[in-house]
XYZ file of N, CA and C in Angstrom:
597
model
N 134.804 127.259 64.763
C 135.340 128.581 64.430
C 135.930 129.220 65.685
N 137.074 129.873 65.540
C 137.737 130.494 66.679
C 136.917 131.677 67.208
N 137.091 131.926 68.520
C 136.334 133.003 69.168
C 136.593 134.346 68.494
N 137.864 134.605 68.113
C 138.171 135.924 67.506
C 137.464 136.060 66.157
N 137.324 134.934 65.391
C 136.667 135.013 64.087
C 135.160 135.246 64.246
N 134.578 134.614 65.292
C 133.157 134.873 65.583
C 132.969 136.349 65.933
N 133.924 136.874 66.710
C 133.877 138.284 67.119
C 133.915 139.194 65.880
N 134.775 138.857 64.915
C 134.907 139.659 63.687
C 133.596 139.641 62.902
N 133.005 138.439 62.718
C 131.742 138.343 61.962
C 130.629 139.134 62.648
N 130.616 139.056 63.993
C 129.568 139.767 64.738
C 129.750 141.284 64.587
N 131.021 141.746 64.687
C 131.268 143.197 64.658
C 131.009 143.806 63.268
N 131.137 142.974 62.208
C 130.931 143.496 60.844
C 129.615 143.009 60.235
N 128.750 142.500 61.075
C 127.513 141.853 60.605
C 126.679 142.757 59.686
N 126.428 143.988 60.114
C 125.564 144.874 59.321
C 126.232 145.282 58.009
N 127.548 145.508 58.063
C 128.267 145.859 56.831
C 128.236 144.701 55.840
N 128.445 143.496 56.339
C 128.407 142.325 55.455
C 127.021 142.176 54.846
N 125.994 142.403 55.671
C 124.616 142.303 55.186
C 124.335 143.277 54.057
N 124.943 144.462 54.160
C 124.692 145.505 53.157
C 125.525 145.307 51.883
N 126.704 144.687 52.015
C 127.654 144.687 50.897
C 127.810 143.342 50.177
N 127.399 142.240 50.808
C 127.656 140.923 50.200
C 126.359 140.283 49.727
N 126.346 139.861 48.465
C 125.230 139.063 47.942
C 125.679 137.607 47.985
N 125.098 136.817 48.891
C 125.641 135.470 49.130
C 125.068 134.398 48.209
N 123.934 134.709 47.541
C 123.212 133.614 46.881
C 123.992 132.973 45.733
N 124.842 133.722 45.057
C 125.558 133.157 43.913
C 126.779 132.364 44.309
N 127.935 132.906 43.973
C 129.203 132.209 44.145
C 129.494 131.860 45.601
N 129.166 132.753 46.520
C 129.536 132.558 47.933
C 128.945 131.254 48.474
N 127.634 131.113 48.365
C 126.962 129.920 48.903
C 127.425 128.658 48.174
N 127.574 128.731 46.854
C 127.970 127.549 46.082
C 129.390 127.099 46.457
N 130.260 128.069 46.672
C 131.640 127.729 47.058
C 131.672 127.080 48.446
N 130.907 127.641 49.390
C 130.864 127.082 50.751
C 130.260 125.678 50.747
N 129.294 125.452 49.850
C 128.701 124.116 49.706
C 129.726 123.143 49.112
N 130.421 123.597 48.080
C 131.429 122.758 47.416
C 132.528 122.334 48.400
N 132.905 123.246 49.305
C 133.997 122.964 50.246
C 133.515 122.251 51.516
N 132.225 121.906 51.558
C 131.709 121.120 52.688
C 131.394 121.938 53.938
N 131.408 123.272 53.819
C 131.084 124.111 54.981
C 129.561 124.174 55.167
N 128.838 124.264 54.066
C 127.364 124.257 54.126
C 126.829 122.923 53.637
N 125.728 122.482 54.225
C 125.037 121.286 53.741
C 123.989 121.706 52.704
N 123.410 120.725 52.041
C 122.355 121.018 51.060
C 121.174 121.716 51.741
N 120.868 121.277 52.969
C 119.770 121.908 53.719
C 120.049 123.380 53.986
N 121.322 123.674 54.364
C 121.684 125.073 54.599
C 121.444 125.910 53.341
N 121.887 125.373 52.195
C 121.750 126.109 50.928
C 120.274 126.394 50.644
N 119.412 125.380 50.833
C 117.979 125.559 50.584
C 117.376 126.596 51.532
N 117.785 126.518 52.812
C 117.277 127.485 53.805
C 117.649 128.908 53.408
N 118.916 129.094 52.982
C 119.381 130.438 52.605
C 118.615 130.934 51.381
N 118.466 130.062 50.387
C 117.751 130.460 49.158
C 116.293 130.811 49.437
N 115.717 130.195 50.471
C 114.295 130.422 50.778
C 114.033 131.787 51.410
N 115.097 132.461 51.862
C 114.902 133.778 52.485
C 114.441 134.801 51.441
N 113.573 135.713 51.879
C 112.912 136.620 50.925
C 113.825 137.706 50.355
N 114.811 138.163 51.147
C 115.653 139.265 50.675
C 117.132 138.893 50.744
N 117.946 139.643 50.000
C 119.386 139.419 50.022
C 119.967 139.600 51.416
N 119.455 140.608 52.151
C 119.941 140.868 53.508
C 119.659 139.670 54.414
N 118.447 139.129 54.323
C 118.102 137.972 55.176
C 118.956 136.750 54.836
N 119.250 136.591 53.538
C 120.103 135.470 53.107
C 121.483 135.583 53.757
N 122.052 136.799 53.704
C 123.381 137.017 54.283
C 123.352 136.812 55.792
N 122.324 137.339 56.444
C 122.218 137.210 57.907
C 122.117 135.740 58.331
N 121.351 134.955 57.579
C 121.224 133.537 57.914
C 122.570 132.840 57.745
N 123.282 133.153 56.672
C 124.609 132.558 56.470
C 125.527 132.905 57.642
N 125.485 134.160 58.099
C 126.331 134.575 59.225
C 125.933 133.884 60.523
N 124.654 133.502 60.644
C 124.211 132.731 61.815
C 124.727 131.291 61.756
N 124.816 130.746 60.538
C 125.210 129.336 60.362
C 126.722 129.144 60.495
N 127.494 130.065 59.924
C 128.952 129.880 59.811
C 129.683 129.541 61.119
N 129.400 130.226 62.249
C 130.198 129.969 63.454
C 130.178 128.514 63.931
N 129.132 127.775 63.589
C 129.046 126.383 64.058
C 129.564 125.374 63.033
N 130.223 125.865 61.964
C 130.607 124.954 60.882
C 132.086 124.556 60.875
N 132.700 124.590 62.061
C 134.040 124.021 62.179
C 135.181 125.016 62.019
N 136.416 124.536 62.253
C 137.580 125.427 62.295
C 137.957 126.062 60.964
N 137.487 125.483 59.846
C 137.884 126.034 58.535
C 136.851 127.014 57.969
N 135.766 127.223 58.696
C 134.640 127.999 58.139
C 135.026 129.438 57.796
N 135.765 130.100 58.669
C 136.077 131.516 58.431
C 136.984 131.671 57.213
N 138.062 130.869 57.155
C 138.992 130.978 56.019
C 138.304 130.635 54.699
N 137.421 129.645 54.735
C 136.708 129.265 53.511
C 135.742 130.372 53.090
N 135.132 131.029 54.077
C 134.262 132.172 53.788
C 135.079 133.283 53.109
N 136.291 133.542 53.628
C 137.156 134.551 52.987
C 137.425 134.165 51.529
N 137.734 132.884 51.299
C 138.010 132.414 49.926
C 136.799 132.579 49.016
N 135.597 132.488 49.613
C 134.367 132.553 48.801
C 134.055 133.974 48.327
N 134.744 134.957 48.910
C 134.412 136.370 48.608
C 135.197 136.907 47.407
N 135.370 136.069 46.388
C 136.152 136.485 45.215
C 135.531 137.686 44.496
N 134.199 137.794 44.550
C 133.520 138.919 43.878
C 133.478 140.168 44.756
N 133.951 140.028 46.007
C 133.882 141.145 46.965
C 135.241 141.345 47.648
N 136.296 141.658 46.848
C 137.647 141.739 47.425
C 137.780 142.780 48.532
N 137.017 143.877 48.433
C 137.100 144.915 49.469
C 136.542 144.419 50.802
N 135.520 143.546 50.731
C 134.938 142.990 51.959
C 135.938 142.011 52.590
N 136.549 141.195 51.747
C 137.558 140.243 52.242
C 138.691 140.987 52.963
N 139.126 142.084 52.342
C 140.219 142.886 52.927
C 139.805 143.430 54.298
N 138.564 143.901 54.371
C 138.048 144.461 55.636
C 138.013 143.383 56.729
N 137.582 142.172 56.364
C 137.525 141.065 57.326
C 138.929 140.674 57.794
N 139.864 140.610 56.858
C 141.234 140.231 57.222
C 141.859 141.258 58.165
N 141.600 142.534 57.883
C 142.134 143.609 58.735
C 141.509 143.527 60.136
N 140.191 143.328 60.190
C 139.505 143.226 61.485
C 140.012 142.026 62.275
N 140.329 140.945 61.561
C 140.833 139.735 62.220
C 142.205 139.996 62.847
N 143.070 140.693 62.118
C 144.399 141.023 62.656
C 144.272 141.893 63.897
N 143.369 142.862 63.841
C 143.183 143.754 64.998
C 142.582 142.994 66.179
N 141.695 142.054 65.894
C 141.048 141.266 66.960
C 142.073 140.407 67.689
N 143.062 139.899 66.965
C 144.105 139.074 67.584
C 144.837 139.894 68.639
N 145.084 141.166 68.310
C 145.818 142.005 69.247
C 144.947 142.403 70.446
N 143.647 142.518 70.229
C 142.766 143.036 71.276
C 142.270 141.979 72.258
N 142.071 140.735 71.782
C 141.428 139.736 72.640
C 142.271 139.443 73.871
N 141.728 139.621 75.077
C 142.514 139.353 76.279
C 142.745 137.852 76.451
N 143.854 137.511 77.060
C 144.145 136.092 77.308
C 143.184 135.582 78.372
N 142.590 134.458 78.130
C 141.672 133.840 79.075
C 142.445 133.396 80.324
N 141.859 133.688 81.493
C 142.548 133.374 82.752
C 142.885 131.891 82.858
N 141.911 131.042 82.522
C 142.151 129.589 82.597
C 143.241 129.167 81.619
N 143.208 129.775 80.420
C 144.142 129.361 79.382
C 145.545 129.881 79.661
N 145.649 131.015 80.350
C 146.959 131.610 80.608
C 147.835 130.674 81.439
N 147.199 129.780 82.192
C 147.963 128.867 83.035
C 148.466 127.644 82.264
N 148.037 127.486 81.018
C 148.432 126.312 80.233
C 149.549 126.714 79.264
N 150.699 126.031 79.301
C 151.808 126.395 78.404
C 151.412 126.270 76.933
N 151.941 127.178 76.065
C 151.567 127.178 74.642
C 151.801 125.845 73.940
N 152.898 125.118 74.301
C 153.164 123.862 73.586
C 152.081 122.820 73.878
N 151.443 122.932 75.060
C 150.332 122.002 75.377
C 149.062 122.459 74.662
N 148.822 123.776 74.648
C 147.633 124.303 73.955
C 147.598 123.877 72.494
N 148.777 123.772 71.883
C 148.853 123.423 70.463
C 149.028 121.934 70.221
N 148.896 121.134 71.283
C 149.013 119.681 71.115
C 147.626 119.045 71.127
N 147.555 117.788 70.668
C 146.275 117.071 70.631
C 146.085 116.271 71.919
N 144.842 116.153 72.391
C 144.597 115.374 73.607
C 144.800 113.883 73.367
N 145.273 113.187 74.400
C 145.457 111.730 74.321
C 144.117 111.023 74.558
N 144.086 109.705 74.349
C 142.865 108.927 74.625
C 142.442 109.097 76.085
N 143.433 109.066 76.987
C 143.123 109.196 78.424
C 142.502 110.568 78.707
N 143.053 111.611 78.080
C 142.519 112.962 78.304
C 141.122 113.124 77.715
N 140.884 112.491 76.567
C 139.537 112.528 75.978
C 138.546 111.834 76.911
N 138.993 110.740 77.527
C 138.137 110.013 78.470
C 137.808 110.894 79.682
N 138.807 111.656 80.142
C 138.571 112.570 81.274
C 137.590 113.683 80.874
N 137.723 114.157 79.650
C 136.807 115.187 79.145
C 135.379 114.648 79.128
N 135.224 113.407 78.661
C 133.896 112.785 78.562
C 133.214 112.684 79.929
N 134.031 112.474 80.966
C 133.461 112.366 82.317
C 132.869 113.693 82.787
N 133.426 114.795 82.273
C 133.033 116.122 82.765
C 131.928 116.784 81.939
N 131.702 116.283 80.715
C 130.714 116.939 79.840
C 129.324 116.358 80.040
N 128.339 117.227 79.909
C 126.940 116.799 79.944
C 126.370 116.875 78.536
N 125.093 117.254 78.410
C 124.437 117.313 77.097
C 125.091 118.298 76.129
N 125.951 119.199 76.668
C 126.594 120.184 75.778
C 127.608 119.549 74.834
N 127.905 118.243 75.024
C 128.909 117.616 74.150
C 128.470 117.638 72.684
N 127.154 117.526 72.434
C 126.700 117.467 71.035
C 126.927 118.799 70.301
N 126.411 119.945 70.828
C 126.719 121.198 70.124
C 128.219 121.500 70.097
N 128.948 121.014 71.104
C 130.394 121.269 71.134
C 131.095 120.563 69.972
N 130.784 119.274 69.743
C 131.464 118.575 68.635
C 130.993 119.112 67.274
N 129.752 119.603 67.211
C 129.288 120.250 65.967
C 130.107 121.517 65.698
N 130.383 122.291 66.763
C 131.158 123.525 66.585
C 132.604 123.202 66.202
N 133.069 121.995 66.551
C 134.443 121.587 66.204
C 134.527 120.993 64.793
N 133.375 120.837 64.127
C 133.413 120.407 62.733
C 132.838 119.035 62.438
N 132.367 118.313 63.477
C 131.700 117.035 63.208
C 130.277 117.306 62.726
N 129.656 116.292 62.129
C 128.305 116.468 61.583
C 127.279 115.735 62.455
N 126.010 116.006 62.178
C 124.932 115.274 62.867
C 125.048 113.779 62.576
N 125.503 113.445 61.352
C 125.665 112.024 60.991
C 126.731 111.369 61.871
N 127.808 112.110 62.177
C 128.848 111.582 63.069
C 128.260 111.297 64.445
N 127.483 112.250 64.958
C 126.868 112.079 66.284
C 125.943 110.864 66.280
N 125.163 110.733 65.202
C 124.233 109.595 65.095
C 125.006 108.273 65.161
N 126.144 108.221 64.434
C 126.931 106.971 64.421
C 127.506 106.666 65.801
N 127.971 107.701 66.490
C 128.508 107.497 67.851
C 127.422 106.942 68.781
N 126.211 107.484 68.638
C 125.100 107.008 69.483
C 124.692 105.587 69.111
N 124.700 105.308 67.810
C 124.310 103.961 67.351
C 125.328 102.912 67.796
N 126.608 103.300 67.834
C 127.658 102.354 68.229
C 127.662 102.081 69.729
N 127.148 103.050 70.510
C 127.136 102.894 71.981
C 125.773 103.325 72.520
N 124.714 102.559 72.197
C 123.350 103.035 72.502
C 123.056 103.247 73.986
N 123.788 102.550 74.866
C 123.443 102.648 76.290
C 124.545 103.283 77.129
N 125.531 103.895 76.469
C 126.654 104.443 77.224
C 127.041 105.818 76.676
N 126.528 106.858 77.327
C 126.748 108.230 76.844
C 128.232 108.574 76.849
N 128.942 108.124 77.883
C 130.368 108.464 77.967
C 131.142 107.893 76.771
N 130.797 106.676 76.377
C 131.457 106.071 75.209
C 131.099 106.825 73.921
N 129.862 107.328 73.846
C 129.464 108.139 72.678
C 130.351 109.388 72.588
N 130.558 110.034 73.748
C 131.354 111.265 73.779
C 132.802 110.967 73.409
N 133.370 109.890 73.991
C 134.761 109.531 73.693
C 134.921 109.284 72.195
N 134.009 108.499 71.604
C 134.126 108.203 70.171
C 134.037 109.479 69.333
N 133.144 110.414 69.727
C 132.983 111.668 68.964
C 134.291 112.459 68.957
N 134.938 112.572 70.123
C 136.172 113.367 70.179
C 137.352 112.638 69.530
N 137.338 111.312 69.561
C 138.376 110.555 68.845
C 138.213 110.761 67.342
N 136.958 110.757 66.860
C 136.692 111.035 65.429
C 137.210 112.424 65.049
N 136.921 113.394 65.932
C 137.376 114.779 65.672
C 138.901 114.814 65.571
N 139.571 114.130 66.497
C 141.043 114.142 66.493
C 141.594 113.485 65.227
N 140.977 112.380 64.814
C 141.426 111.695 63.595
C 141.209 112.565 62.361
N 140.070 113.250 62.324
C 139.707 114.025 61.137
C 140.562 115.292 60.990
N 140.838 115.952 62.107
C 141.531 117.249 62.016
C 143.023 117.174 62.330
N 143.503 116.000 62.768
C 144.943 115.812 62.959
C 145.557 116.874 63.860
N 146.551 117.589 63.329
C 147.288 118.575 64.138
C 146.437 119.785 64.512
N 145.312 119.960 63.816
C 144.410 121.078 64.166
C 143.521 120.734 65.365
N 143.497 119.455 65.747
C 142.661 119.013 66.871
C 143.436 119.234 68.171
N 143.452 120.484 68.638
C 144.292 120.854 69.777
C 143.455 121.227 71.005
N 144.163 121.391 72.146
C 143.491 121.879 73.352
C 142.914 123.280 73.124
N 143.620 124.076 72.308
C 143.121 125.421 71.975
C 141.745 125.310 71.301
N 141.622 124.360 70.354
C 140.330 124.154 69.671
C 139.256 123.699 70.656
N 139.644 122.806 71.582
C 138.680 122.334 72.592
C 138.185 123.509 73.440
N 139.106 124.397 73.782
C 138.731 125.572 74.578
C 137.710 126.423 73.813
N 137.972 126.602 72.508
C 137.050 127.397 71.694
C 135.699 126.695 71.569
N 135.732 125.355 71.470
C 134.487 124.584 71.423
C 133.683 124.748 72.703
N 134.392 124.738 73.842
C 133.709 124.943 75.133
C 133.105 126.343 75.203
N 133.872 127.323 74.714
C 133.368 128.705 74.701
C 132.108 128.817 73.852
N 132.112 128.118 72.721
C 130.984 128.198 71.784
C 129.687 127.724 72.428
N 129.790 126.752 73.367
C 128.570 126.231 74.018
C 128.449 126.742 75.456
N 129.288 127.763 75.765
C 129.297 128.356 77.102
C 129.550 127.302 78.177
N 130.483 126.388 77.868
C 130.868 125.353 78.835
C 131.868 125.876 79.846
N 132.216 125.044 80.811
C 133.139 125.426 81.880
C 134.584 125.213 81.424
N 135.378 126.304 81.272
C 136.746 126.133 80.771
C 137.656 125.354 81.720
N 137.269 125.234 83.011
C 138.110 124.492 83.960
C 138.151 122.999 83.620
N 137.243 122.561 82.742
C 137.256 121.164 82.264
C 138.631 120.830 81.679
N 139.221 121.798 80.973
C 140.536 121.558 80.351
C 141.600 121.363 81.414
N 141.530 122.134 82.498
C 142.491 121.972 83.605
C 142.395 120.547 84.158
N 141.172 120.048 84.295
C 140.949 118.691 84.801
C 141.631 117.662 83.882
N 141.551 117.892 82.567
C 142.151 116.959 81.609
C 143.675 116.909 81.718
N 144.285 118.021 82.155
C 145.746 118.131 82.166
C 146.375 117.731 83.491
N 145.543 117.334 84.441
C 146.093 116.942 85.752
C 146.808 115.599 85.649
């Protein structure tokens, strides 16, 4: 999920908690579209109150990949006024978010391009244990991580390379340097890693 969308969910958290009942259509739609897993659905249903259910969903969404926010908007068919409020906040957030210093030095056509195999290999050299939550935030699953580890049991760098190659294959044109930057932000990684990849 993009940083601005996380910002929007955080800023409207209490309003969403008060106005949205997630247990019905919302959760089922997110499950149908692959944003939530069966475990997520069970966890949400197990919460004692409607407010807690909504809060848990808002905690889960940011780590569910680049399509999570838009799919959440689509799920709010019973709450059109809430959807409108989120869309408006998102537009305002785009205007307000300052350009990241590291990112400002990277031309837009590169930010919107996908990394090459060589660049993914350079990224793998620079990442530590944060690679796992990072690829989860980019939309890969725990099962994907397990397969990468099983395929390269004694080589962490190869596990990381395979994970990011899977991400690039799965998301195609959406698998951009901009997305990688947002993934690094999500795990509080070092954004200069991207500069290293572009040398």
